C-alpha positions as semicolon CSV with decimal commas, in nm:
position;residue;x (nm);y (nm);z (nm)
1;X;0,001;0,012;-0,002
2;X;0,111;0,345;-0,083
3;X;0,032;0,673;0,082
4;X;0,063;0,970;-0,076
5;X;-0,012;1,317;0,118
6;X;-0,186;1,572;-0,064
7;X;-0,109;1,933;0,086
8;X;-0,355;2,192;-0,122
9;X;-0,178;2,521;-0,218
10;X;0,170;2,308;-0,194
11;X;0,151;1,973;-0,363
12;X;0,088;1,643;-0,437
13;X;0,348;1,351;-0,224
14;X;0,719;1,486;-0,353
15;X;0,559;1,682;-0,665
16;X;0,561;2,065;-0,527
17;X;0,384;2,352;-0,709
18;X;0,658;2,579;-0,852
19;X;0,851;2,362;-0,958
20;X;1,011;2,301;-1,306
21;X;0,915;2,042;-1,578
22;X;1,238;1,913;-1,529
23;X;1,205;1,904;-1,128
24;X;0,885;1,731;-1,164
25;X;1,028;1,488;-1,402
26;X;1,293;1,393;-1,179
27;X;1,085;1,339;-0,917
28;X;0,855;1,127;-1,108
29;X;1,157;0,871;-1,186
30;X;1,244;0,888;-0,836
31;X;0,877;0,789;-0,703
32;X;0,852;0,464;-0,525
33;X;0,560;0,339;-0,736
34;X;0,526;0,258;-1,090
35;X;0,323;0,408;-1,398
36;X;0,305;0,741;-1,290
37;X;0,184;0,820;-1,666
38;X;-0,119;0,645;-1,531
39;X;-0,125;0,794;-1,151
40;X;-0,100;1,198;-1,246
41;X;-0,313;1,265;-1,482
42;X;-0,178;1,632;-1,559
43;X;0,076;1,894;-1,502
44;X;0,011;2,233;-1,631
45;X;0,333;2,502;-1,600
46;X;0,300;2,908;-1,614
47;X;0,480;3,124;-1,834
48;X;0,794;3,082;-1,638
49;X;0,753;2,720;-1,668
50;X;0,639;2,632;-1,268
51;X;0,408;2,373;-1,175
52;X;0,066;2,560;-1,121
53;X;-0,216;2,240;-1,145
54;X;-0,129;1,920;-1,063
55;X;-0,412;1,671;-1,123
56;X;-0,385;1,258;-1,019
57;X;-0,615;0,968;-1,104
58;X;-0,795;0,726;-0,874
59;X;-0,673;0,437;-0,976
60;X;-1,010;0,258;-0,741
61;X;-0,766;0,013;-0,550
62;X;-0,627;-0,126;-0,836
63;X;-0,261;-0,034;-0,750
64;X;-0,342;-0,002;-0,346
65;X;-0,303;0,358;-0,289
66;X;-0,421;0,619;-0,020
67;X;-0,403;1,003;-0,108
68;X;-0,405;1,123;0,240
69;X;-0,579;1,484;0,285
70;X;-0,519;1,548;0,676
71;X;-0,656;1,168;0,826
72;X;-0,893;1,174;0,476
73;X;-0,820;0,935;0,238
74;X;-0,946;1,136;-0,078
75;X;-0,896;0,806;-0,290
76;X;-1,132;0,557;-0,082
77;X;-1,361;0,780;0,098
78;X;-1,709;0,831;-0,065
79;X;-1,743;1,205;-0,250
80;X;-2,009;1,301;-0,025
81;X;-1,799;1,216;0,306
82;X;-1,528;1,424;0,137
83;X;-1,723;1,761;0,076
84;X;-1,945;1,721;0,399
85;X;-1,580;1,693;0,606
86;X;-1,376;1,924;0,408
87;X;-1,686;2,231;0,373
88;X;-1,662;2,233;0,755
89;X;-1,349;2,464;0,759
90;X;-1,392;2,599;0,409
91;X;-1,645;2,675;0,133
92;X;-1,689;2,563;-0,257
93;X;-1,798;2,640;-0,598
94;X;-1,990;2,323;-0,721
95;X;-1,946;2,292;-1,104
96;X;-2,270;2,071;-1,245
97;X;-2,225;2,021;-1,571
98;X;-2,338;1,712;-1,711
99;X;-2,132;1,655;-2,000
100;X;-1,809;1,763;-1,846
101;X;-1,891;1,550;-1,446
102;X;-1,907;1,717;-1,157
103;X;-1,621;1,920;-1,003
104;X;-1,628;2,076;-0,633
105;X;-1,360;2,327;-0,607
106;X;-1,198;2,472;-0,317
107;X;-1,077;2,770;-0,404
108;X;-0,932;2,914;-0,028
109;X;-0,673;2,620;-0,046
110;X;-0,665;2,521;-0,391
111;X;-0,791;2,176;-0,397
112;X;-1,004;2,053;-0,678
113;X;-1,234;1,726;-0,728
114;X;-1,407;1,563;-0,997
115;X;-1,574;1,265;-1,095
116;X;-1,814;1,168;-1,390
117;X;-2,207;1,107;-1,246
118;X;-2,302;1,173;-0,920
119;X;-2,347;0,882;-0,741
120;X;-2,453;0,828;-0,384
121;X;-2,566;0,509;-0,176
122;X;-2,906;0,611;-0,204
123;X;-2,927;0,611;-0,575
124;X;-2,710;0,317;-0,611
125;X;-2,934;0,095;-0,368
126;X;-3,244;0,207;-0,502
127;X;-3,516;-0,014;-0,697
128;X;-3,483;0,203;-0,942
129;X;-3,160;0,229;-1,021
130;X;-3,080;-0,128;-1,000
131;X;-3,393;-0,269;-1,279
132;X;-3,223;0,003;-1,481
133;X;-2,807;-0,062;-1,461
134;X;-2,699;-0,386;-1,644
135;X;-2,528;-0,619;-1,388
136;X;-2,216;-0,659;-1,573
137;X;-2,231;-0,248;-1,555
138;X;-2,312;-0,217;-1,168
139;X;-1,904;-0,168;-1,059
140;X;-1,864;0,043;-1,319
141;X;-2,128;0,279;-1,154
142;X;-2,019;0,228;-0,834
143;X;-1,676;0,411;-0,881
144;X;-1,908;0,733;-0,914
145;X;-1,917;0,703;-0,530
146;X;-1,588;0,861;-0,596
147;X;-1,373;1,112;-0,696
148;X;-1,192;1,006;-1,004
149;X;-0,989;1,296;-0,985
150;X;-0,794;1,546;-0,748
151;X;-0,600;1,829;-0,781
152;X;-0,417;2,113;-0,610
153;X;-0,361;2,459;-0,772
154;X;-0,184;2,788;-0,705
155;X;-0,409;3,022;-0,552
156;X;-0,480;3,264;-0,854
157;X;-0,519;2,928;-1,087
158;X;-0,868;3,018;-1,132
159;X;-0,856;3,400;-1,169
């Protein structure tokens, strides 16, 4: 089991906001896990080649990862529980455009959480949902209980 710590406004694991592309590549080469290309989805750099956005994919337990923010595992805790826990300390913007997925952005701490569809335990266990979903698709639908990507940004990223 690998544990990666996320520090909003700072970075994810050893990948820190403000690093150059070369520094990021060096850190990825030294990482204790494999498949960085699959784990880290996006790195965005500013005009000075400094990292301003880091996005990591939820491997959905296929690789045995924990992504910890404080004591909260962002990969293995339901989206509902994550939002209700973090919102106690900071406000968020919720983008619910169906074609783009569902994003929660906690601007004050530069934390962005995304999933393709909204799913809750109540929905997934409802007779109506179970009557509509094909049994072979149920496990994929359960993934929507969790965030698929988590990102950290510099404070001015969405300005």
